[in-house]
Amino acid sequence: MRYLMMTMRDDNEATPDEKMFTEMGKFVAELSAAGILVASGGLDPAGTQMTYEDGEITVTDGPYAEAKETVGGFALVDLRDQDELTEVARRFFAITGNGVSRVHQVFG
Amino acid sequence: MTDAHRAIDAVWKLEAAKIIGGLTRMVHDVGLAEELAQDALVAALEQWPRSGVPDNPGAWLMAIAKRRAVDHIRRARLAESKQAGLVRDHDEEQPRDDDVLRLMFITCDPVLPARDRAALTLRLLGGLSAAEIARALLTTELNVTQRIAVAKRTLAARERSPSADITAVLEVVYLIFNEGYSATSGDDLMRPGLCLEALRLGRMLATLAPREAEVHGLVALMEIQASRQAARTGPQGEPVQLHEQDRGRWDPVLIRRGFTAMLRARDIGGTPGPYVLQAAIAICHAQARTADDTDWVQIANLYTALVRLLPTPVVRLNRAVAVGKAQGPQAGLDLVDRLAGNPALRDYHLLPSVRGDLLEQVGRYDEARLEYERAAALTMNAAERAFLVRRAASIVPVTSGPTLGEAAREFLARSDLDTATIRSYSQTVRRLCRALGERLPLASLTADHVARVFATAWQGAAAKTWNRHRAAIRSFGAWASMPGLDGGVERRTEPPAQQAELDPVRLELVWGLEVAVRERTLWRLLHESGAAVTTVLSLNVEDIDFADRRARTGRDWVSWRSETARLLALLTDGRARGPLFLADRRPVPARMPAPQDICPETGRGRLSYPRAEYLFKQATRPLDPAGNGYTLKQLRQSGRATRARTA
């Protein structure tokens, strides 16, 4: 089963240090080797919002008032079940510290 | 299951390969390694619900398991030498990357039967439970547990060859993938969980053995095949053929992964092996934006190269399809017709299915319809059968008169024959219907048809069987007023009753065969005891005197030597009663054997003589220069001859 994990941005979070980068690099390598990580990336905080209403598109530039509602990065993972997902998330947070991640199962 | 239990289950699946691999390096026994790892798992089940899952659960489990392993090694060494000073400290040992690779080589050892290799790999590398494996391989949990236990013991009893065999590993991974991708039976065409499992094993293997082109080739092949999963079935679960699939539903992420893996394989270079070639074919399909864009000339060339490496009937059939597209349906049909007499394909539904498709394209509609019907009757997959029946129904029949199927039923319903004769005739006539299609107009049945069926179905049969089928056809022809139906089938002369014993060279080849423990034990027992096959098959576990290597049968004794004794211990495997040699499956209610012929523990019946004989024949066919396979009697006689010479 494939899941899209989105990490929510938190302005208060500490800037990542050298050690966390190394740890995260190791984690990503391990997940790729095990065939779990399909794709991942960080997202530009300056997002664009598009609204469609009665045939008209309105484009609004970000960022937004509530920073923790925007997505900071994503990972697409291929896992056996929800329990494995929890375990992978636990390992991820063990490296990054406190935070919020939103997860959706990908169909099709 | 509590949250902690589910967490432990997830951790186990992610870590099992590393832990068991590391332990195997320490204790040199994969069965023991798994036991030690399971001990650690039990410790986790006791502690984690209270203390919470540790930060690095893999390392935690490894540490506990390693401590147990060190204890075990200390005890073993102590018992061996009585000198504690010799114990080397294993506490320093770190898990190594190649542990997992080595474990793969062990679980994929060709000494085990293919399905057992798959089960053991899923168990030790995927961390799947027996219940999950049983679900995946469509068998029972008990069956999986037993097979894994036997597999582990077989591995422990044997010196491992130092040169690891990567082709064997690739074979197992692809077997698991195919089991999921083209479910051989049942109502679904796919079991995605099994595909994911194989993909994960393949990707892991690619990281562990990055210099092997074929590994990347296999990964590329699996990624691209898996990318088509969503498009392979229609709304009702019916199969959608490659050229009719909605390419928008192909998974671009997996296609890209496939391309990347293929590029790696190309970078390594060398002559392309079978997986790289198959991946190249898959990539050709993936590159075509529409079905009409497909580069069939290139694909046909790749198949021609593949046929040289893998000249299997299935690959040749695929090549015929590609040639049919590249050079026109008639060219494909010519190649398919050359395969029509191949005994290996006689019950393979894709042969008539492909042939039907090509026949339809060249405008031979009646024949095409018959081929579709034949294919539908042969497939075990419900979705595929429905699809083939629809294709057949789309061609309107223009023939009249009774069909072969109708005639066959009428012929077998005659009241002037006894039951035994009817049973014998029905075998022949049913096979004829299955091979030619029930809807074949009786009037168009020719001696040529019959001769072809005989060649595919009974080429290797004994003269007696062959002549029995021939007599049935003569009788059917006479009844239907179609004399000469057997015109293309020669009567076979029966060979002398006494068959030659096996010489020592051929006997050695027989012992070298890779077969299950049951077969191995039976053969050795026959050879070493020289007892009659029926006597040996009638043995019960409780009759066996393990210490004196003999068993009582009536007033006589059957006795054996060391090789049988060793295998018997494996075969009985804790069973205390019931038939020694068991059938593969439990008996169906309609054919329930007598109580003394049922194993009280597994519920399986006693292995029958015909079945044992058939298995031996099948297994030894490749060794027999005549291509027929040997008989159990020959095996038994060779044992007697050896004893007579040494006496």
PDB file of C-alpha atoms in Angstrom, chain A residues 2-106:
ATOM      1  CA  ARG A   2       1.238   3.437  -0.820  1.00  0.00           C
ATOM      2  CA  TYR A   3       0.981   6.375   1.561  1.00  0.00           C
ATOM      3  CA  LEU A   4       1.737  10.064   1.109  1.00  0.00           C
ATOM      4  CA  MET A   5       3.203  11.529   4.282  1.00  0.00           C
ATOM      5  CA  MET A   6       3.239  15.295   4.551  1.00  0.00           C
ATOM      6  CA  THR A   7       5.202  17.031   7.281  1.00  0.00           C
ATOM      7  CA  MET A   8       3.581  20.199   8.484  1.00  0.00           C
ATOM      8  CA  ARG A   9       5.779  23.271   8.810  1.00  0.00           C
ATOM      9  CA  ASP A  10       6.436  24.692  12.265  1.00  0.00           C
ATOM     10  CA  ASP A  11       8.121  28.093  12.484  1.00  0.00           C
ATOM     11  CA  ASN A  12       9.168  27.452  16.051  1.00  0.00           C
ATOM     12  CA  GLU A  13      11.160  24.342  15.279  1.00  0.00           C
ATOM     13  CA  ALA A  14      14.908  24.429  15.777  1.00  0.00           C
ATOM     14  CA  THR A  15      17.097  24.768  12.679  1.00  0.00           C
ATOM     15  CA  PRO A  16      18.414  21.337  11.739  1.00  0.00           C
ATOM     16  CA  ASP A  17      22.018  20.773  12.772  1.00  0.00           C
ATOM     17  CA  GLU A  18      24.774  18.730  11.149  1.00  0.00           C
ATOM     18  CA  LYS A  19      23.980  15.652  13.250  1.00  0.00           C
ATOM     19  CA  MET A  20      20.345  15.602  12.205  1.00  0.00           C
ATOM     20  CA  PHE A  21      21.305  15.823   8.529  1.00  0.00           C
ATOM     21  CA  THR A  22      23.590  12.806   8.893  1.00  0.00           C
ATOM     22  CA  GLU A  23      20.936  10.851  10.786  1.00  0.00           C
ATOM     23  CA  MET A  24      18.287  11.748   8.225  1.00  0.00           C
ATOM     24  CA  GLY A  25      20.641  10.812   5.364  1.00  0.00           C
ATOM     25  CA  LYS A  26      21.154   7.405   6.929  1.00  0.00           C
ATOM     26  CA  PHE A  27      17.422   6.954   7.457  1.00  0.00           C
ATOM     27  CA  VAL A  28      16.606   7.875   3.849  1.00  0.00           C
ATOM     28  CA  ALA A  29      19.306   5.518   2.536  1.00  0.00           C
ATOM     29  CA  GLU A  30      17.963   2.693   4.668  1.00  0.00           C
ATOM     30  CA  LEU A  31      14.374   3.246   3.539  1.00  0.00           C
ATOM     31  CA  SER A  32      15.438   3.378  -0.122  1.00  0.00           C
ATOM     32  CA  ALA A  33      17.494   0.214   0.196  1.00  0.00           C
ATOM     33  CA  ALA A  34      14.542  -1.606   1.753  1.00  0.00           C
ATOM     34  CA  GLY A  35      12.408  -0.458  -1.162  1.00  0.00           C
ATOM     35  CA  ILE A  36      10.091   1.533   1.095  1.00  0.00           C
ATOM     36  CA  LEU A  37      10.779   5.116   0.050  1.00  0.00           C
ATOM     37  CA  VAL A  38       9.360   5.853  -3.398  1.00  0.00           C
ATOM     38  CA  ALA A  39       9.906   9.617  -3.559  1.00  0.00           C
ATOM     39  CA  SER A  40      10.477  12.506  -1.164  1.00  0.00           C
ATOM     40  CA  GLY A  41      11.240  16.199  -1.153  1.00  0.00           C
ATOM     41  CA  GLY A  42      11.010  19.494   0.677  1.00  0.00           C
ATOM     42  CA  LEU A  43       8.549  22.169  -0.406  1.00  0.00           C
ATOM     43  CA  ASP A  44       9.089  25.870  -0.968  1.00  0.00           C
ATOM     44  CA  PRO A  45       7.313  27.766   1.858  1.00  0.00           C
ATOM     45  CA  ALA A  46       6.264  30.417  -0.664  1.00  0.00           C
ATOM     46  CA  GLY A  47       3.338  28.393  -2.012  1.00  0.00           C
ATOM     47  CA  THR A  48       0.626  29.582  -4.308  1.00  0.00           C
ATOM     48  CA  GLN A  49      -3.057  29.160  -3.655  1.00  0.00           C
ATOM     49  CA  MET A  50      -5.419  28.759  -6.536  1.00  0.00           C
ATOM     50  CA  THR A  51      -9.152  29.172  -6.213  1.00  0.00           C
ATOM     51  CA  TYR A  52     -11.632  28.248  -8.889  1.00  0.00           C
ATOM     52  CA  GLU A  53     -15.033  29.843  -8.748  1.00  0.00           C
ATOM     53  CA  ASP A  54     -17.634  29.946 -11.513  1.00  0.00           C
ATOM     54  CA  GLY A  55     -15.134  29.627 -14.317  1.00  0.00           C
ATOM     55  CA  GLU A  56     -12.588  32.004 -12.895  1.00  0.00           C
ATOM     56  CA  ILE A  57      -9.232  31.196 -11.334  1.00  0.00           C
ATOM     57  CA  THR A  58      -7.866  33.390  -8.577  1.00  0.00           C
ATOM     58  CA  VAL A  59      -4.187  33.044  -7.736  1.00  0.00           C
ATOM     59  CA  THR A  60      -3.105  34.083  -4.260  1.00  0.00           C
ATOM     60  CA  ASP A  61       0.538  34.118  -3.230  1.00  0.00           C
ATOM     61  CA  GLY A  62       1.581  32.530   0.060  1.00  0.00           C
ATOM     62  CA  PRO A  63       2.754  32.259   2.785  1.00  0.00           C
ATOM     63  CA  TYR A  64      -0.234  31.922   5.021  1.00  0.00           C
ATOM     64  CA  ALA A  65      -1.089  33.232   8.406  1.00  0.00           C
ATOM     65  CA  GLU A  66      -1.067  29.834  10.084  1.00  0.00           C
ATOM     66  CA  ALA A  67       2.331  28.439   9.164  1.00  0.00           C
ATOM     67  CA  LYS A  68       1.658  25.038  10.764  1.00  0.00           C
ATOM     68  CA  GLU A  69      -1.097  24.388   8.257  1.00  0.00           C
ATOM     69  CA  THR A  70       1.253  24.383   5.297  1.00  0.00           C
ATOM     70  CA  VAL A  71       3.219  21.419   4.089  1.00  0.00           C
ATOM     71  CA  GLY A  72       6.982  21.573   4.520  1.00  0.00           C
ATOM     72  CA  GLY A  73       7.999  18.307   2.929  1.00  0.00           C
ATOM     73  CA  PHE A  74       6.597  15.035   1.691  1.00  0.00           C
ATOM     74  CA  ALA A  75       7.499  11.386   1.357  1.00  0.00           C
ATOM     75  CA  LEU A  76       5.752   8.758  -0.738  1.00  0.00           C
ATOM     76  CA  VAL A  77       6.245   5.346   0.873  1.00  0.00           C
ATOM     77  CA  ASP A  78       5.288   1.798  -0.076  1.00  0.00           C
ATOM     78  CA  LEU A  79       4.386  -0.236   3.031  1.00  0.00           C
ATOM     79  CA  ARG A  80       2.611  -3.421   4.027  1.00  0.00           C
ATOM     80  CA  ASP A  81       0.109  -1.823   6.385  1.00  0.00           C
ATOM     81  CA  GLN A  82      -0.821   0.982   8.766  1.00  0.00           C
ATOM     82  CA  ASP A  83       1.308  -0.512  11.547  1.00  0.00           C
ATOM     83  CA  GLU A  84       4.440  -0.332   9.474  1.00  0.00           C
ATOM     84  CA  LEU A  85       3.513   3.236   8.620  1.00  0.00           C
ATOM     85  CA  THR A  86       3.359   4.097  12.328  1.00  0.00           C
ATOM     86  CA  GLU A  87       6.742   2.468  12.888  1.00  0.00           C
ATOM     87  CA  VAL A  88       8.364   4.377  10.019  1.00  0.00           C
ATOM     88  CA  ALA A  89       6.831   7.642  11.266  1.00  0.00           C
ATOM     89  CA  ARG A  90       8.107   6.903  14.777  1.00  0.00           C
ATOM     90  CA  ARG A  91      11.634   6.511  13.426  1.00  0.00           C
ATOM     91  CA  PHE A  92      11.270   9.706  11.428  1.00  0.00           C
ATOM     92  CA  PHE A  93      10.152  11.732  14.443  1.00  0.00           C
ATOM     93  CA  ALA A  94      12.900  10.187  16.560  1.00  0.00           C
ATOM     94  CA  ILE A  95      15.268  12.086  14.266  1.00  0.00           C
ATOM     95  CA  THR A  96      13.369  15.335  13.721  1.00  0.00           C
ATOM     96  CA  GLY A  97      11.828  15.790  17.152  1.00  0.00           C
ATOM     97  CA  ASN A  98       8.349  17.172  17.814  1.00  0.00           C
ATOM     98  CA  GLY A  99       6.153  17.868  14.848  1.00  0.00           C
ATOM     99  CA  VAL A 100       3.025  16.984  12.869  1.00  0.00           C
ATOM    100  CA  SER A 101       2.693  14.788   9.837  1.00  0.00           C
ATOM    101  CA  ARG A 102      -0.440  14.228   7.792  1.00  0.00           C
ATOM    102  CA  VAL A 103      -0.793  10.915   5.991  1.00  0.00           C
ATOM    103  CA  HIS A 104      -3.130   9.769   3.219  1.00  0.00           C
ATOM    104  CA  GLN A 105      -3.287   6.389   1.587  1.00  0.00           C
ATOM    105  CA  VAL A 106      -2.756   6.670  -2.173  1.00  0.00           C
TER     106      VAL A 106
END
